[in-house]
Tab-separated table of N, CA and C in Angstrom:
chain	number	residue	atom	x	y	z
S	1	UNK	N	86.820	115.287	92.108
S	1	UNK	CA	87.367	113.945	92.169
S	1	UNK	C	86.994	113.314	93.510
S	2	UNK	N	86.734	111.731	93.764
S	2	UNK	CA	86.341	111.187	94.568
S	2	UNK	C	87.188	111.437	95.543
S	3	UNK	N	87.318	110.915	97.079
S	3	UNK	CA	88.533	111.024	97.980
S	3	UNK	C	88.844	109.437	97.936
S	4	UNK	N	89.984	109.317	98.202
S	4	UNK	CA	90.797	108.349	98.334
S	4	UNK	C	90.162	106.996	99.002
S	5	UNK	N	89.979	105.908	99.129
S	5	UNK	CA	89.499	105.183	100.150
S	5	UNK	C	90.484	103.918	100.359
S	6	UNK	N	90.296	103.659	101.364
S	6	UNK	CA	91.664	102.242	101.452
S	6	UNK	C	91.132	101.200	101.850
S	7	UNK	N	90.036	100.389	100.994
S	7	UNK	CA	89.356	99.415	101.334
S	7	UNK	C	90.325	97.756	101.776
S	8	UNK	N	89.645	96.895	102.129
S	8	UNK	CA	90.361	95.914	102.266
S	8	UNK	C	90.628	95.080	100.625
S	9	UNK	N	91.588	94.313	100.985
S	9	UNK	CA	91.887	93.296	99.846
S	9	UNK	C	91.207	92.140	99.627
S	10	UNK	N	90.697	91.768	98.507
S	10	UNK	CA	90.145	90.475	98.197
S	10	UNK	C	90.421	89.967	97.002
S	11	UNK	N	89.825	88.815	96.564
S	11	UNK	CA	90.364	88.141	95.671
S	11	UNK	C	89.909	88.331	94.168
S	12	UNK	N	89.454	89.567	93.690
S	12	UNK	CA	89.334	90.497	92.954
S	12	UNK	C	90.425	91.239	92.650
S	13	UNK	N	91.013	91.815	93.313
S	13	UNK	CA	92.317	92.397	93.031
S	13	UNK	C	93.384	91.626	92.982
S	14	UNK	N	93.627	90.317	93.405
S	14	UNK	CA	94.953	89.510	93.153
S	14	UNK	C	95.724	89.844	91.565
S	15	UNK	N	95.115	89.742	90.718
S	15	UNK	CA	95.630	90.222	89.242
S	15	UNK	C	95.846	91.498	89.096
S	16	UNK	N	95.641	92.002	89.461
S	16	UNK	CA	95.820	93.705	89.253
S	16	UNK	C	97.389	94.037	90.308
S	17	UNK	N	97.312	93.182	91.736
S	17	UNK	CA	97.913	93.637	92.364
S	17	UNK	C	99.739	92.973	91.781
S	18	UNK	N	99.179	91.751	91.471
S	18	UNK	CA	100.896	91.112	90.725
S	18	UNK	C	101.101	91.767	89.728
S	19	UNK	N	100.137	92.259	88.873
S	19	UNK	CA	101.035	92.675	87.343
S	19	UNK	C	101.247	94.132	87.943
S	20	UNK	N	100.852	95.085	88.902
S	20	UNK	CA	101.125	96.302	89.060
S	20	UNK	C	102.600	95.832	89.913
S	21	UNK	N	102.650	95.397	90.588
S	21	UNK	CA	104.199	94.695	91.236
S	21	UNK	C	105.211	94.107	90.069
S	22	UNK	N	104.758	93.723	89.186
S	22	UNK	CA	105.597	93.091	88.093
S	22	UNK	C	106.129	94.240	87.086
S	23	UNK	N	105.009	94.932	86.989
S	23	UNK	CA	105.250	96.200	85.691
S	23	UNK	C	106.003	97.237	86.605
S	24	UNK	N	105.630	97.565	87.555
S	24	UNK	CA	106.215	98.590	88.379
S	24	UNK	C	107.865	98.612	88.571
S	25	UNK	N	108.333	97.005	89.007
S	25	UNK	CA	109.353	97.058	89.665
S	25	UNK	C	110.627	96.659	88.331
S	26	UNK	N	109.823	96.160	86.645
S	26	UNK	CA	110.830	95.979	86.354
S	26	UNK	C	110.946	97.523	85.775
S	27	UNK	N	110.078	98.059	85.304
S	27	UNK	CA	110.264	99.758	84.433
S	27	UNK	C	111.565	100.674	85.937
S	28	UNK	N	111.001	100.208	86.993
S	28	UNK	CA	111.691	101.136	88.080
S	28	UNK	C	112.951	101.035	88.492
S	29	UNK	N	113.220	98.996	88.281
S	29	UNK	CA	114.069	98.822	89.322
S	29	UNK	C	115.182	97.291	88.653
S	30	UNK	N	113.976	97.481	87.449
S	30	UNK	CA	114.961	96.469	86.295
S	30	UNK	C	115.109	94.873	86.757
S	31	UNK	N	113.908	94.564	87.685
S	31	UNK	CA	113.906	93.478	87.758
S	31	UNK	C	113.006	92.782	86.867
S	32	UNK	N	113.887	91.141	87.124
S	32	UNK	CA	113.377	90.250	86.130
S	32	UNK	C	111.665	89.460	86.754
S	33	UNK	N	111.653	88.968	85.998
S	33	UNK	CA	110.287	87.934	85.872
S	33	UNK	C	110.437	87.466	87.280
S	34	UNK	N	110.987	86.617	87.864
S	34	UNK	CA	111.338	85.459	89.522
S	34	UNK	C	110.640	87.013	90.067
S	35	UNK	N	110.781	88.410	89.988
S	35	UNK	CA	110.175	89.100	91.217
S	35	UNK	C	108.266	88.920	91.082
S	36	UNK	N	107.714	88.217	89.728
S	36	UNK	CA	106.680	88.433	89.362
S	36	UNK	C	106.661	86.978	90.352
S	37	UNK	N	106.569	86.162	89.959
S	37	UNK	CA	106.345	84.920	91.227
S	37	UNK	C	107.068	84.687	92.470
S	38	UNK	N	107.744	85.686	92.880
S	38	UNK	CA	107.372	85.574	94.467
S	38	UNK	C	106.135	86.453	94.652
S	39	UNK	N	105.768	87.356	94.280
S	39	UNK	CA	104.996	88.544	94.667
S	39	UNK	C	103.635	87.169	94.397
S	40	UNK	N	103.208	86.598	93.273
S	40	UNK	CA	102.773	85.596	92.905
S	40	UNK	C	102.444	84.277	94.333
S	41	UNK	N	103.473	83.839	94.588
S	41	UNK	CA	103.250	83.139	95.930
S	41	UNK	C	103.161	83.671	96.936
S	42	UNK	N	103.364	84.834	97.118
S	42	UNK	CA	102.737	85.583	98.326
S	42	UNK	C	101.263	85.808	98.553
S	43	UNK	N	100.813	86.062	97.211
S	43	UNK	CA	99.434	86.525	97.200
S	43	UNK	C	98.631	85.264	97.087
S	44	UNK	N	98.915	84.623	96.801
S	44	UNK	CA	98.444	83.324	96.351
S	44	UNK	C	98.111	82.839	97.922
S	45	UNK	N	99.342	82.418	98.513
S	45	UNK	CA	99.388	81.900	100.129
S	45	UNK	C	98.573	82.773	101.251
S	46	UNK	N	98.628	84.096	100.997
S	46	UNK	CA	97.802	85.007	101.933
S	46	UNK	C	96.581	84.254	101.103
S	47	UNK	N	96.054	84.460	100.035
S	47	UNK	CA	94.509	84.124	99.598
S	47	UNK	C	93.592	82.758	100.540
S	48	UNK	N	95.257	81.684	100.139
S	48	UNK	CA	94.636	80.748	100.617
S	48	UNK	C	94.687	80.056	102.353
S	49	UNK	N	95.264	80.934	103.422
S	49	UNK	CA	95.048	80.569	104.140
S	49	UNK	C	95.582	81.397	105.289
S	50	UNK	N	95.202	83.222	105.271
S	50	UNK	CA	95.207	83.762	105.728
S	50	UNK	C	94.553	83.883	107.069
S	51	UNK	N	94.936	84.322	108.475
S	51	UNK	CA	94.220	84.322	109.294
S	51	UNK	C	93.943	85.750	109.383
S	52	UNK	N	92.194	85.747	109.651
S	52	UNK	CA	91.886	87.242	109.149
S	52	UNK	C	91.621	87.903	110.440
S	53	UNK	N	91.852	87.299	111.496
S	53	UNK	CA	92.059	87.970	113.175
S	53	UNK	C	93.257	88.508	113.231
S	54	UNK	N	94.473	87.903	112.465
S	54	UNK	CA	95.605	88.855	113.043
S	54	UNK	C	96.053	88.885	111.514
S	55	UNK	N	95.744	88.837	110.175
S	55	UNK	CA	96.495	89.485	108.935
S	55	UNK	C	95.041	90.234	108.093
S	56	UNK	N	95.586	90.912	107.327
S	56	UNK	CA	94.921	91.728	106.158
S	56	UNK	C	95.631	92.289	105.145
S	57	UNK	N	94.797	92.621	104.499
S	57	UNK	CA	95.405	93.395	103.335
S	57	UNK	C	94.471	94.373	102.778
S	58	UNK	N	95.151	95.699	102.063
S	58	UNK	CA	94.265	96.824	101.978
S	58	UNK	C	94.855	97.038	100.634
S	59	UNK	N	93.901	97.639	99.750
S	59	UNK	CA	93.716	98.955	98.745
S	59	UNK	C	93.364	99.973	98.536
S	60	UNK	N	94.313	100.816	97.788
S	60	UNK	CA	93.600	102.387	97.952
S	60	UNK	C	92.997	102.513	96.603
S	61	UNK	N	91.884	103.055	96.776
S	61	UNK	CA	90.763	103.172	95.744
S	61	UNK	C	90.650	104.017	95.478
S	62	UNK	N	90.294	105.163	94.158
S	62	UNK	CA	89.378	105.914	93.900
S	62	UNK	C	89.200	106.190	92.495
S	63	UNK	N	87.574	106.665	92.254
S	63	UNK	CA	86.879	106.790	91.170
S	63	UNK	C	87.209	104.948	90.665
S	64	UNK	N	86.998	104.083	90.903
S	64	UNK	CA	86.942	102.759	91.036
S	64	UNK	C	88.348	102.548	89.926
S	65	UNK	N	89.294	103.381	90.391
S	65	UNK	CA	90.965	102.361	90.021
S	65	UNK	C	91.661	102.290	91.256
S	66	UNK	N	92.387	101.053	91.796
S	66	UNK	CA	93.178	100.946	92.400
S	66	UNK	C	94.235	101.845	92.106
S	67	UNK	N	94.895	102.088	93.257
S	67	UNK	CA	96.121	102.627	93.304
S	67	UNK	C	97.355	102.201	94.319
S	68	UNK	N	97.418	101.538	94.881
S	68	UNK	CA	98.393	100.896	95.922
S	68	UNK	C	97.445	99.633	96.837
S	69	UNK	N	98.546	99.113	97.252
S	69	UNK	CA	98.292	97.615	98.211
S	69	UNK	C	99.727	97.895	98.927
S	70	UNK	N	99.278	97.088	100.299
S	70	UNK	CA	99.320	96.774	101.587
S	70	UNK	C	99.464	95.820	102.513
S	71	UNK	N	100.426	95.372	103.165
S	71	UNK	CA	99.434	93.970	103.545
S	71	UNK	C	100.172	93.908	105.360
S	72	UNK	N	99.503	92.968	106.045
S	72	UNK	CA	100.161	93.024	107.624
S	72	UNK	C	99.717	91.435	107.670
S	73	UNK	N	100.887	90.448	107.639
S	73	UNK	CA	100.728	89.385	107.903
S	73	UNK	C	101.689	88.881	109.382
S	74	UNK	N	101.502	87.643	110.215
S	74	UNK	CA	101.805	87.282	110.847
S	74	UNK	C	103.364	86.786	110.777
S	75	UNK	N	104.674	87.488	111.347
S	75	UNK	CA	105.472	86.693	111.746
S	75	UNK	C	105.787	85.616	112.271
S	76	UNK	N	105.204	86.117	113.709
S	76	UNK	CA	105.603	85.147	114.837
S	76	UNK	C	104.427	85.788	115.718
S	77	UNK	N	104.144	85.384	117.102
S	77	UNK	CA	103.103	85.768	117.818
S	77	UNK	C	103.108	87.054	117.826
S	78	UNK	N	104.506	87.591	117.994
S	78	UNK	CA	104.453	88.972	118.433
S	78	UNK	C	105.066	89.815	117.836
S	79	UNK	N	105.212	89.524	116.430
S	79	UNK	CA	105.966	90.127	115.292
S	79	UNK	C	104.892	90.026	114.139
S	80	UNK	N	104.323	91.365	113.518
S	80	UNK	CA	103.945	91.581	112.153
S	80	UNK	C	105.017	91.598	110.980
S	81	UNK	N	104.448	91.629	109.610
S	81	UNK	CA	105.245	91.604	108.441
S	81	UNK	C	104.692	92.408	107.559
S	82	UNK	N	105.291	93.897	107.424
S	82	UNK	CA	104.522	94.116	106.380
S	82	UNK	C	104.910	93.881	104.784
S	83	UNK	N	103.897	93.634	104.107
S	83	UNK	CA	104.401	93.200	102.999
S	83	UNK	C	103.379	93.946	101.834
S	84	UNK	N	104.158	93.999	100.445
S	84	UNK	CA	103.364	94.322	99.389
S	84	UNK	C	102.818	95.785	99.066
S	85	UNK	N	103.592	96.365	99.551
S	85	UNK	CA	103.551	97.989	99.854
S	85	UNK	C	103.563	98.458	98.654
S	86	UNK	N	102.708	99.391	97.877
S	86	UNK	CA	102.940	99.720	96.150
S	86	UNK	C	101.973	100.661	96.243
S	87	UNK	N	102.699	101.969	95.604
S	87	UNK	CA	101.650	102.594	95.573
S	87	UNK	C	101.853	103.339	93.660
S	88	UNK	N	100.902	103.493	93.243
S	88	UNK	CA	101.229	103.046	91.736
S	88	UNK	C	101.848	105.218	91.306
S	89	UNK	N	102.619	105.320	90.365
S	89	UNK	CA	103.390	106.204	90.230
S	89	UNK	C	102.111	107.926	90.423
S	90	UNK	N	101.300	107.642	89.686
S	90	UNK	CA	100.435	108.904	89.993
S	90	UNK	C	99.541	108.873	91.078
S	91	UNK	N	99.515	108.045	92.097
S	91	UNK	CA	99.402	107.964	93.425
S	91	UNK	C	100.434	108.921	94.180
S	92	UNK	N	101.208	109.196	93.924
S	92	UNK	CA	102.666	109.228	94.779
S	92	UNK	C	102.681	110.858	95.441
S	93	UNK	N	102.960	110.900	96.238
S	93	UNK	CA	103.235	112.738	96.683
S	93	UNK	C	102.102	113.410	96.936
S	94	UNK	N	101.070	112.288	97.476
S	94	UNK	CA	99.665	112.828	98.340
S	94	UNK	C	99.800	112.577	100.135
S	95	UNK	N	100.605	111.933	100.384
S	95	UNK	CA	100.454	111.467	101.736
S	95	UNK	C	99.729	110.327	101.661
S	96	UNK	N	99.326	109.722	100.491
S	96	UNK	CA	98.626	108.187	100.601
S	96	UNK	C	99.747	107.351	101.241
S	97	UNK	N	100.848	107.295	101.018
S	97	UNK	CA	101.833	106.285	101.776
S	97	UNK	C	101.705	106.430	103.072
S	98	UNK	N	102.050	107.357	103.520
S	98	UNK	CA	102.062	107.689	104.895
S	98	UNK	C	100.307	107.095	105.333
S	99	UNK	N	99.595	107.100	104.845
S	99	UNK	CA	97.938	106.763	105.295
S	99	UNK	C	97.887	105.240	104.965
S	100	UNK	N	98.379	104.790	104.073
S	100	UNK	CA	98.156	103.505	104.291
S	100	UNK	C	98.931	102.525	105.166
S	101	UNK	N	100.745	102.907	105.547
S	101	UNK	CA	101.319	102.790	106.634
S	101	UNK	C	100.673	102.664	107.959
S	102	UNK	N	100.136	103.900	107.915
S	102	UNK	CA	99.031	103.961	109.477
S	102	UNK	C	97.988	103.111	109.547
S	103	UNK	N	97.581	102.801	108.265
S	103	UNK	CA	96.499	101.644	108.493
S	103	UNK	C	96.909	100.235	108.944
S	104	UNK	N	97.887	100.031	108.034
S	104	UNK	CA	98.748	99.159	108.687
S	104	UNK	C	99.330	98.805	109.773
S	105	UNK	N	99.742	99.604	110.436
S	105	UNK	CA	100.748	99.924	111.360
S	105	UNK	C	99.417	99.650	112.974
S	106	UNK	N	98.708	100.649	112.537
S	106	UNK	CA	97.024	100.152	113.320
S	106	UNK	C	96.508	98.869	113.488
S	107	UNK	N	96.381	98.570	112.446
S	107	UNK	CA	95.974	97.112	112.146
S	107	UNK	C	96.899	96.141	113.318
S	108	UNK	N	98.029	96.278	113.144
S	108	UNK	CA	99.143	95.130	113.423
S	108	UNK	C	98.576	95.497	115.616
S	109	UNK	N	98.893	96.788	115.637
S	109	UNK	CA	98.943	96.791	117.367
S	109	UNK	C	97.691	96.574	117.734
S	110	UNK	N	96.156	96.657	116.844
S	110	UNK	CA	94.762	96.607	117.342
S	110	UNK	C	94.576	94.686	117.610
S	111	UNK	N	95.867	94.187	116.614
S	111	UNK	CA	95.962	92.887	116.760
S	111	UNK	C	96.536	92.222	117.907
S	112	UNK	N	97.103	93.138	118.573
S	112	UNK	CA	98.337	92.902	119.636
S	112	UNK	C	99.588	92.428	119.825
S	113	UNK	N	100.027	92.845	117.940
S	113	UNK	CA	101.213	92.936	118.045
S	113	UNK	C	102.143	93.557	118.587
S	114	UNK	N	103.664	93.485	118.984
S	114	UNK	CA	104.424	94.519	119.519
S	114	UNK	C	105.009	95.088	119.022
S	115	UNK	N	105.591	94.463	117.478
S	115	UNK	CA	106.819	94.606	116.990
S	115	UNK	C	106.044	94.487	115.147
S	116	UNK	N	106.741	95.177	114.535
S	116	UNK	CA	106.489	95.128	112.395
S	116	UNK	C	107.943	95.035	112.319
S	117	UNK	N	108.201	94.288	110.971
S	117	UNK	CA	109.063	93.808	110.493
S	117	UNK	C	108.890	94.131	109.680
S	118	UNK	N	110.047	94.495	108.370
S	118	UNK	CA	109.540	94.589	106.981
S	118	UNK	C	111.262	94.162	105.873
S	119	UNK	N	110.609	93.750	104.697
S	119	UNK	CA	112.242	93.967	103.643
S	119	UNK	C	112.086	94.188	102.464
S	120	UNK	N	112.967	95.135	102.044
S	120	UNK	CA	113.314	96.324	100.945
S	120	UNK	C	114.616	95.557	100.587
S	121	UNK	N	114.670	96.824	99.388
S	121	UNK	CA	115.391	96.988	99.083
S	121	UNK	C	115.943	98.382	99.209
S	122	UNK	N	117.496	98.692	98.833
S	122	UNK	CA	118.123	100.233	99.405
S	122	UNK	C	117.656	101.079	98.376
S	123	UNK	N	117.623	100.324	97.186
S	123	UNK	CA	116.923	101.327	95.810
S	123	UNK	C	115.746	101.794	95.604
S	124	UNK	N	114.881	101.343	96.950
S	124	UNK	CA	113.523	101.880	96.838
S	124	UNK	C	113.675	103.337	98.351
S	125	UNK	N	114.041	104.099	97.755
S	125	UNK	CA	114.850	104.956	98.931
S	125	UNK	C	113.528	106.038	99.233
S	126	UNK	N	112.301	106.279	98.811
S	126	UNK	CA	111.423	107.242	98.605
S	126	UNK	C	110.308	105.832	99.861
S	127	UNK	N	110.259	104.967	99.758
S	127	UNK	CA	110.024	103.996	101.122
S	127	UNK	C	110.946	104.153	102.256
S	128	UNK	N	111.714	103.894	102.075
S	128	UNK	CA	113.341	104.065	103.276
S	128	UNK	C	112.643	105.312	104.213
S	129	UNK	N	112.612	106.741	102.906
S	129	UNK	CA	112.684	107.704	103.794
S	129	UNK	C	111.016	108.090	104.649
S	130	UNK	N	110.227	106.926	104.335
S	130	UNK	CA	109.121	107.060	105.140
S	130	UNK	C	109.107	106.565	106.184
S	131	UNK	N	109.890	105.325	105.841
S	131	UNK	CA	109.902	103.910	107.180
S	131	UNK	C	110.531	105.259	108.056
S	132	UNK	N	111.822	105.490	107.886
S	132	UNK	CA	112.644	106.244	109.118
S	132	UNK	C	111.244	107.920	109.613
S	133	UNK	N	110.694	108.207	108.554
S	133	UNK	CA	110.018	109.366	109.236
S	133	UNK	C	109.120	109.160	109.885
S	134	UNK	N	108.400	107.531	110.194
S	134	UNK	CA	107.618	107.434	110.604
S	134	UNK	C	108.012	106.622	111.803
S	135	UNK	N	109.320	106.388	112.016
S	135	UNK	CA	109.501	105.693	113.351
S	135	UNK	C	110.361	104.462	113.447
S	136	UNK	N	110.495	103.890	111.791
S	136	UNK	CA	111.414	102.349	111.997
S	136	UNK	C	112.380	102.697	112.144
S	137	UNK	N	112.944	101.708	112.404
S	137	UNK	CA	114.519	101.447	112.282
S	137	UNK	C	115.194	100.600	111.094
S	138	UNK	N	116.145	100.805	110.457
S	138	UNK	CA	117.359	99.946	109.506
S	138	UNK	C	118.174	99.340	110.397
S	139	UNK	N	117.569	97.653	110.881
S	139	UNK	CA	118.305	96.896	111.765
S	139	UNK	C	119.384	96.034	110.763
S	140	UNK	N	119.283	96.349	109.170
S	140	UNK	CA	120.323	95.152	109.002
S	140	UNK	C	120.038	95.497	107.151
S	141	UNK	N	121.368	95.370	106.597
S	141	UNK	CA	121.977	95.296	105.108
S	141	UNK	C	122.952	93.998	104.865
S	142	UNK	N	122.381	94.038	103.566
S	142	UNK	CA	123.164	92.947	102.980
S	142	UNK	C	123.284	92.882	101.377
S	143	UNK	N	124.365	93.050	101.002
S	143	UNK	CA	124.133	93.018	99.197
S	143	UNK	C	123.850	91.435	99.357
S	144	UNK	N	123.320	91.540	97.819
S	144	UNK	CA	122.515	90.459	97.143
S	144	UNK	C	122.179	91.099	95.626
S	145	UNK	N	122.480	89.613	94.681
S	145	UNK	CA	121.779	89.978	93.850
S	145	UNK	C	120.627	89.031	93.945
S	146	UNK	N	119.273	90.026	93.616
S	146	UNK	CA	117.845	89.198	93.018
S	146	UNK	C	117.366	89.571	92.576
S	147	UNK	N	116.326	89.054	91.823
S	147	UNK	CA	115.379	89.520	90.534
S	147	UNK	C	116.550	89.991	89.233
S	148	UNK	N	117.443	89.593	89.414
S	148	UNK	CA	117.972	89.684	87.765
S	148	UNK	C	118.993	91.061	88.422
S	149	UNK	N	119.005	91.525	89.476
S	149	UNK	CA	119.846	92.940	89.957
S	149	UNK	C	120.553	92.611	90.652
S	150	UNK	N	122.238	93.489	91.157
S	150	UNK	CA	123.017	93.287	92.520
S	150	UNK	C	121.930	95.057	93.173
S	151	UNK	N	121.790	94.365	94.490
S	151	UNK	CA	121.177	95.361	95.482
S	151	UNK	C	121.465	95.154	96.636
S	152	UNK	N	120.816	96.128	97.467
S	152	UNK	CA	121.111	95.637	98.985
S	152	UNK	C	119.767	95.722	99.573
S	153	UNK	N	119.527	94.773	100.086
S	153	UNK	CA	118.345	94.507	100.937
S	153	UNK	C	118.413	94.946	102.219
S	154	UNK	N	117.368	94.978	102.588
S	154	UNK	CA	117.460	95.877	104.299
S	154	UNK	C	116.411	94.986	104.808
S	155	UNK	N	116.399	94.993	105.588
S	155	UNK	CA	115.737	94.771	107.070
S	155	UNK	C	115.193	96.215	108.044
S	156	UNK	N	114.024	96.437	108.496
S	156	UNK	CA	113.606	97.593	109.041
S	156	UNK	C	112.470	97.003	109.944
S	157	UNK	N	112.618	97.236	111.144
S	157	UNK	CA	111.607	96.582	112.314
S	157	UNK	C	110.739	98.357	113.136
S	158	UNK	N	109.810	98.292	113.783
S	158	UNK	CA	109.430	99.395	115.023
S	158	UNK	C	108.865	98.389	115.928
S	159	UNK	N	108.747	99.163	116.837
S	159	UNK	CA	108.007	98.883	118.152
S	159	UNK	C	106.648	99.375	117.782
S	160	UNK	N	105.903	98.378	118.514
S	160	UNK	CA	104.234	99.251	117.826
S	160	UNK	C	103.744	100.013	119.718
């Protein structure tokens, strides 16, 4: 089998990457349709007017199927965002998360960021327990219901 590769994102994968976010999160997490168009205007807005000095976005590839996306967009000057983190179910329990994190996480300080930002949810707890093994912090909870669910959203920042 090929090895893994985590190429960048382009506008080739935009369809692949919403319906794998759409199919994923309602089979997993029982959300409704509204999670398919934000994920939708996200990708859409990175497409169209991304700055590609300080944001990107990555895929992990192999034997030519995607398997997860990525993304490190601009907060604020000195704050990244990561967003769009998915890594598709038979991906899972290789250390690809943890490798595409680092790409990320790379990306954001080679940019000269200081600080990543990111938001979850508490039900995606197999993310949670990477963010914390790899160094973030859980600066902040809040129930909410969205996408058709009551959950609690988090907030999780590091220092880069």
């Amino acid at each position: 089998m090929d090895p893994i590769e985590i190429r960048r994102f382009d506008a080739e994968d935009r369809d692949w990457l919403i319906e794998q976010h759409k199919v994923h999160y309602a089979a997993a997490e029982g959300f409704d349709a509204t999670f398919g168009v934000l994920v939708t205007q996200i990708v859409d807005a990175f497409l169209a007017d991304h700055d590609a000095s300080c944001e990107a976005g990555w895929i992990a590839w192999q034997s030519g199927q995607r398997l997860g996306s990525i993304f490190c967009v601009r907060l604020d000057e000195r704050t990244a965002k990561l967003r769009l983190f998915l890594l598709t179910p038979e991906a899972r329990g290789q250390g690809l998360g943890k490798r595409m994190l680092a790409t990320c996480m790379g990306f954001a300080r080679d940019c000269g960021y200081s600080n990543m930002q990111l938001w979850t949810h508490e039900s995606h707890r197999a993310a949670g327990a990477l963010y914390a093994k790899t160094g973030w912090t859980l600066v902040g909870e809040k129930p909410v219901v969205s996408f058709g669910q009551q959950n609690v959203e988090q907030t999780w920042t590091i220092t880069l």
